[in-house]
Structures are given as C-alpha cells and as structure tokens.
C-alpha cells in the first residue's frame, strides 16, 4: 500500500509551520534525546522499521484484516493524523522527510503504535472496546508518534549496540569468538518494543503537546488512561503490557496540562 499523499504533504509542510527552537518554545520540557541514539544510524533504524511495517501489512492483508482506504474508521484516523503531523518537525527535524502512513488492522487487540519513520498502525480493538472520542484517539496517536519523534526505538538499539560492544570485547578475551557475540547479542524487534518508564513519561508529555497544538483537547489523555486502567482490571490490554499506568501517570499528565491548555485554546481559536 502506498503512503497517503496527503499525509506525506503535511509531513513536509511541517518544516514551514515549525515554531521556535525547543529551548525557547511554549509547551512541555523533556530535554534532549538520549546519547545512545548516536550509536545507531537513524537511516538504518527507519529502513528496518519500514521492512517490519510492510510485513505487518502483508500479513493483515492476507487475513483480510487490513482496512481499505474507504473504511470510515481509517479515514477518521488519517484525518486526525493530518492535524498532528505538521507539528512533528518541532521535535525531530527528520520528520519532515518521513513518508507518513496510517493503517488500520482488524483485531480485538487493544493496541496502537508508531514505528520510526512515521509508520502508524491502529487496531480496531482499541477504537471499539474503549469507544474512543476523537480527542482520545489524538491522545493515543500523539503518544505513539512521540515515541518515534524522540527516537526511543533508536535509543533501545543504541543501548543494545553498547551492550554488544562490551560483549564482543568480553567474548574475544575469553576466546568465545562469534558464538559468544551471537549468544550475548541480538537484534531489536521494533513492533511491540517495550520502553523504559522514562520513555513512557516522555511520550506522554510530548504527545500531550502534539494533540493540543493540533486542536484536540489534551484533557482527553486523562479520560483515555482512566479507560485503559478500567480495561486492565481484567486481562491487561496489549497496549498496556509495556506501558506503566495508574494514578502516578495521570497525575503527571494533569500536572502538565496548564503548559499545553493555552496551545489548545489558541488552536481552537480561543487565543
């Protein structure tokens, strides 16, 4: 499936809509990207992401689970994405060249993700089971896009590379050679990748700002996580399996709402 021309155009338009540098801008503050991102090529990570994303789409299509372009839920997701994407460049200059895609997969999984390079997937389970409003969908999408913009997968790969570097030296010292490197090393699977608590907090805050700048009520992030927590009382949804949840997370979001509400009000014409 080819990327949506509208999404690509808006991704490029972000360069023209960018606001002042992060250090001088309104909104949340989360610091610089991890130094570990510098250990792995962004091009390599994004190429790997594209390969894995294409595989997911192929498998979904084979199962007749990939939503067609005229699917109402998919159109809704893409419409929300077109409002969020122009603000991505503020957080990562590479985003202006990403070939953004949004796809919907028919599945009961309560799940969504965005891979490096702007490859987004939602599962019908998260839309249907949680009965998400547009503002809540924007909260999910903003959070997942934030992971890509902040290069959390690249950070994980960088940490793995650093570990493998140490393992290589250790293996050579012990005479383990290639076997030792293979046993200790390993690649990074980008789909379903678990992130650190710091990464998740980071994505919460950046996602909060992205949705606010796009004109979606950032307070919906609170109701979203209330729904997610309620859903987790039974079998935890897959989307929660690698995401910390609970009152601490909601408290953090509420504490940062005053920083993004003016952005939302301005986007809605109230500023």
Short mmCIF file of C-alpha atoms in Angstrom, two decimals:
data_model
loop_
_atom_site.label_atom_id
_atom_site.label_comp_id
_atom_site.label_asym_id
_atom_site.label_seq_id
_atom_site.Cartn_x
_atom_site.Cartn_y
_atom_site.Cartn_z
CA UNK A 1 0.00 0.00 0.00
CA UNK A 2 1.40 3.39 -0.96
CA UNK A 3 1.65 6.20 1.63
CA UNK A 4 -1.18 8.70 1.69
CA UNK A 5 -0.20 11.70 -0.46
CA UNK A 6 -1.98 13.99 1.98
CA UNK A 7 -0.02 12.64 4.93
CA UNK A 8 3.27 12.98 3.07
CA UNK A 9 2.45 16.54 2.04
CA UNK A 10 1.58 17.52 5.58
CA UNK A 11 4.72 15.90 6.89
CA UNK A 12 6.74 18.09 4.54
CA UNK A 13 4.64 21.12 5.38
CA UNK A 14 5.74 20.77 8.98
CA UNK A 15 9.05 22.39 8.07
CA UNK A 16 7.19 25.56 7.14
CA UNK A 17 4.99 25.50 10.22
CA UNK A 18 7.74 24.97 12.78
CA UNK A 19 7.81 27.13 15.88
CA UNK A 20 10.90 28.45 17.74
CA UNK A 21 13.65 26.16 18.96
CA UNK A 22 12.73 23.75 21.75
CA UNK A 23 14.67 25.74 24.32
CA UNK A 24 12.59 28.88 23.61
CA UNK A 25 9.19 27.41 22.90
CA UNK A 26 5.93 27.08 24.76
CA UNK A 27 4.76 23.72 25.99
CA UNK A 28 6.33 20.78 27.80
CA UNK A 29 10.02 20.32 28.50
CA UNK A 30 11.60 16.87 28.30
CA UNK A 31 15.24 17.58 27.49
CA UNK A 32 17.36 16.25 24.66
CA UNK A 33 17.22 12.81 23.08
CA UNK A 34 19.31 10.09 24.70
CA UNK A 35 23.02 9.97 23.81
CA UNK A 36 22.52 6.29 22.97
CA UNK A 37 20.67 7.31 19.79
CA UNK A 38 24.02 8.37 18.36
CA UNK A 39 25.30 4.79 18.40
CA UNK A 40 22.91 3.58 15.70
CA UNK A 41 22.15 5.07 12.29
CA UNK A 42 18.71 6.67 12.05
CA UNK A 43 18.57 5.61 8.39
CA UNK A 44 19.20 2.00 9.40
CA UNK A 45 16.50 2.04 12.10
CA UNK A 46 13.96 3.62 9.77
CA UNK A 47 14.75 1.15 6.98
CA UNK A 48 14.27 -1.74 9.40
CA UNK A 49 11.01 -0.20 10.59
CA UNK A 50 9.76 0.04 7.02
CA UNK A 51 10.53 -3.62 6.38
CA UNK A 52 8.74 -4.73 9.53
CA UNK A 53 5.78 -2.43 8.86
CA UNK A 54 5.37 -3.79 5.33
CA UNK A 55 5.43 -7.33 6.72
CA UNK A 56 2.66 -6.50 9.19
CA UNK A 57 0.54 -5.03 6.41
CA UNK A 58 1.12 -8.04 4.16
CA UNK A 59 0.07 -10.44 6.89
CA UNK A 60 -3.01 -8.35 7.71
CA UNK A 61 -3.98 -8.22 4.02
CA UNK A 62 -3.62 -11.99 3.73
CA UNK A 63 -6.07 -12.34 6.61
CA UNK A 64 -8.46 -9.76 5.10
CA UNK A 65 -7.83 -7.66 8.19
CA UNK A 66 -6.29 -4.59 6.54
CA UNK A 67 -8.83 -1.78 6.28
CA UNK A 68 -9.38 -0.41 2.75
CA UNK A 69 -8.92 3.28 2.03
CA UNK A 70 -12.68 3.92 2.12
CA UNK A 71 -13.07 2.46 5.63
CA UNK A 72 -14.72 5.08 7.84
CA UNK A 73 -12.56 4.36 10.88
CA UNK A 74 -9.38 4.52 8.81
CA UNK A 75 -10.45 7.83 7.28
CA UNK A 76 -11.08 9.15 10.77
CA UNK A 77 -7.59 8.11 11.89
CA UNK A 78 -5.95 9.67 8.85
CA UNK A 79 -7.88 12.92 9.35
CA UNK A 80 -6.61 13.14 12.93
CA UNK A 81 -3.07 12.36 11.77
CA UNK A 82 -3.14 15.15 9.18
CA UNK A 83 -3.70 17.63 12.01
CA UNK A 84 -0.97 16.23 14.26
CA UNK A 85 1.80 15.60 11.72
CA UNK A 86 2.59 19.26 10.87
CA UNK A 87 3.74 19.77 14.46
CA UNK A 88 6.12 16.81 14.46
CA UNK A 89 9.04 18.72 12.93
CA UNK A 90 9.41 20.75 16.13
CA UNK A 91 10.51 17.60 17.90
CA UNK A 92 12.59 15.91 15.21
CA UNK A 93 13.85 17.57 12.00
CA UNK A 94 13.96 14.18 10.27
CA UNK A 95 10.17 14.07 10.43
CA UNK A 96 9.90 16.49 7.50
CA UNK A 97 11.23 13.75 5.22
CA UNK A 98 9.29 10.84 6.68
CA UNK A 99 6.77 9.10 4.43
CA UNK A 100 3.97 9.08 6.98
CA UNK A 101 1.45 6.26 6.86
CA UNK A 102 -1.60 5.36 8.92
CA UNK A 103 -3.24 1.97 8.62
CA UNK A 104 -5.98 0.14 10.49
CA UNK A 105 -5.88 -3.57 11.26
CA UNK A 106 -8.97 -5.55 12.20
CA UNK A 107 -8.18 -7.22 15.51
CA UNK A 108 -9.51 -7.39 19.05
CA UNK A 109 -6.13 -6.21 20.29
CA UNK A 110 -6.31 -3.01 22.31
CA UNK A 111 -3.20 -1.70 20.66
CA UNK A 112 -1.62 1.04 18.53
CA UNK A 113 1.94 2.01 17.64
CA UNK A 114 4.11 4.29 15.55
CA UNK A 115 7.41 2.98 14.23
CA UNK A 116 10.47 5.09 13.33
CA UNK A 117 9.85 6.94 10.09
CA UNK A 118 6.21 7.70 10.86
CA UNK A 119 4.67 4.26 10.25
CA UNK A 120 1.45 4.17 12.29
CA UNK A 121 -0.93 1.29 12.95
CA UNK A 122 -4.11 1.15 14.98
CA UNK A 123 -6.09 -1.99 15.80
CA UNK A 124 -9.87 -1.90 15.74
CA UNK A 125 -9.92 -3.25 19.29
CA UNK A 126 -8.62 -0.03 20.82
CA UNK A 127 -11.23 2.02 18.96
CA UNK A 128 -14.19 -0.28 19.55
CA UNK A 129 -13.59 -1.64 23.02
CA UNK A 130 -12.66 1.71 24.57
CA UNK A 131 -15.11 3.70 22.42
CA UNK A 132 -12.55 6.46 21.94
CA UNK A 133 -13.54 10.02 21.13
CA UNK A 134 -11.51 11.94 18.55
CA UNK A 135 -9.68 13.71 21.37
CA UNK A 136 -8.80 10.36 22.94
CA UNK A 137 -7.65 8.94 19.61
CA UNK A 138 -5.41 12.01 19.27
CA UNK A 139 -4.02 11.29 22.74
CA UNK A 140 -3.12 7.73 21.70
CA UNK A 141 -1.72 8.83 18.36
CA UNK A 142 0.24 11.71 19.85
CA UNK A 143 1.77 9.39 22.44
CA UNK A 144 2.83 6.83 19.83
CA UNK A 145 4.14 9.45 17.40
CA UNK A 146 6.14 10.91 20.28
CA UNK A 147 7.99 7.60 20.68
CA UNK A 148 9.09 7.87 17.05
CA UNK A 149 10.00 11.55 17.26
CA UNK A 150 12.02 11.08 20.43
CA UNK A 151 13.72 8.06 18.81
CA UNK A 152 13.07 5.71 21.70
CA UNK A 153 13.49 2.64 19.47
CA UNK A 154 16.82 4.00 18.25
CA UNK A 155 17.80 4.59 21.87
CA UNK A 156 16.98 0.97 22.70
CA UNK A 157 19.01 -0.18 19.70
CA UNK A 158 21.87 2.07 20.79
CA UNK A 159 21.86 0.57 24.26
CA UNK A 160 21.84 -2.88 22.70
CA UNK A 161 24.77 -1.88 20.49
CA UNK A 162 26.69 -0.62 23.53
CA UNK A 163 25.99 -3.88 25.33
CA UNK A 164 27.05 -5.89 22.31
CA UNK A 165 30.24 -3.87 22.01
CA UNK A 166 31.10 -4.80 25.56
CA UNK A 167 30.07 -8.38 24.87
CA UNK A 168 32.33 -8.53 21.82
CA UNK A 169 35.34 -7.44 23.86
CA UNK A 170 34.40 -9.88 26.61
CA UNK A 171 33.95 -12.69 24.08
CA UNK A 172 37.34 -12.04 22.49
CA UNK A 173 39.05 -12.03 25.89
CA UNK A 174 37.51 -15.40 26.71
CA UNK A 175 38.12 -16.79 23.25
CA UNK A 176 34.39 -17.23 22.58
CA UNK A 177 34.58 -15.62 19.17
CA UNK A 178 31.44 -15.36 17.04
CA UNK A 179 29.45 -17.78 19.21
CA UNK A 180 29.87 -15.58 22.25
CA UNK A 181 28.85 -12.48 20.33
CA UNK A 182 25.75 -14.23 18.98
CA UNK A 183 24.65 -15.54 22.36
CA UNK A 184 25.07 -12.23 24.14
CA UNK A 185 23.94 -10.03 21.25
CA UNK A 186 20.73 -9.93 19.23
CA UNK A 187 18.70 -7.58 17.11
CA UNK A 188 15.86 -5.25 18.05
CA UNK A 189 12.29 -6.12 17.07
CA UNK A 190 10.61 -2.73 16.61
CA UNK A 191 6.99 -3.93 16.80
CA UNK A 192 5.88 -4.46 20.38
CA UNK A 193 9.11 -2.96 21.67
CA UNK A 194 8.94 -2.20 25.38
CA UNK A 195 10.19 1.18 26.53
CA UNK A 196 11.53 2.44 29.83
CA UNK A 197 9.36 4.31 32.31
CA UNK A 198 11.28 7.46 31.40
CA UNK A 199 10.48 6.90 27.72
CA UNK A 200 6.81 6.47 28.51
CA UNK A 201 6.66 9.66 30.59
CA UNK A 202 8.48 11.44 27.78
CA UNK A 203 5.94 10.19 25.22
CA UNK A 204 3.03 11.14 27.49
CA UNK A 205 4.19 14.75 27.66
CA UNK A 206 5.23 15.19 24.04
CA UNK A 207 2.02 13.50 22.91
CA UNK A 208 0.06 15.84 25.15
CA UNK A 209 1.57 18.83 23.39
CA UNK A 210 1.17 17.40 19.90
CA UNK A 211 -2.55 16.82 20.38
CA UNK A 212 -3.02 20.26 21.93
CA UNK A 213 -1.27 22.03 19.06
CA UNK A 214 -3.44 20.06 16.64
CA UNK A 215 -6.58 21.38 18.32
CA UNK A 216 -7.51 18.26 20.28
CA UNK A 217 -8.37 18.62 23.94
CA UNK A 218 -5.31 17.43 25.90
CA UNK A 219 -7.52 16.68 28.91
CA UNK A 220 -8.68 13.64 26.94
CA UNK A 221 -5.36 11.99 27.88
CA UNK A 222 -6.75 11.70 31.41
CA UNK A 223 -10.01 10.04 30.33
CA UNK A 224 -8.04 7.81 27.96
CA UNK A 225 -5.89 6.43 30.76
CA UNK A 226 -8.90 6.09 33.02
CA UNK A 227 -10.45 3.88 30.34
CA UNK A 228 -7.21 1.96 29.88
CA UNK A 229 -6.91 1.36 33.60
CA UNK A 230 -10.50 0.17 33.79
CA UNK A 231 -9.89 -2.20 30.87
CA UNK A 232 -6.82 -3.54 32.68
CA UNK A 233 -8.91 -4.78 35.62
CA UNK A 234 -9.49 -7.96 33.65
CA UNK A 235 -6.81 -9.13 31.25
CA UNK A 236 -4.44 -6.20 30.65
CA UNK A 237 -4.76 -4.88 27.06
CA UNK A 238 -1.67 -5.36 24.90
CA UNK A 239 -1.24 -1.59 24.71
CA UNK A 240 -0.74 -1.59 28.47
CA UNK A 241 1.64 -4.52 28.55
CA UNK A 242 4.65 -2.29 28.01
CA UNK A 243 3.18 0.96 29.33
CA UNK A 244 3.21 1.95 33.00
CA UNK A 245 -0.23 3.03 34.15
CA UNK A 246 -2.08 4.14 37.24
CA UNK A 247 -2.63 7.27 39.26
CA UNK A 248 1.01 8.36 39.01
CA UNK A 249 0.78 8.58 35.24
CA UNK A 250 -2.50 10.50 35.30
CA UNK A 251 -1.10 12.84 37.95
CA UNK A 252 1.87 13.60 35.71
CA UNK A 253 -0.42 14.41 32.80
CA UNK A 254 -2.64 16.63 34.94
CA UNK A 255 0.42 18.46 36.29
CA UNK A 256 1.44 19.38 32.75
CA UNK A 257 -1.98 20.34 31.42
CA UNK A 258 -1.51 24.06 32.31
CA UNK A 259 1.50 24.10 29.97
CA UNK A 260 -0.47 22.90 26.96
CA UNK A 261 -4.00 24.23 27.50
CA UNK A 262 -3.08 27.67 26.07
CA UNK A 263 -1.81 25.91 22.94
CA UNK A 264 -5.09 24.03 22.62
CA UNK A 265 -7.17 27.17 23.18
CA UNK A 266 -5.14 29.01 20.58
CA UNK A 267 -5.50 26.16 18.10
CA UNK A 268 -9.26 26.20 18.65
CA UNK A 269 -9.39 29.94 18.06
CA UNK A 270 -9.63 30.99 21.69
CA UNK A 271 -6.23 32.69 21.87
#
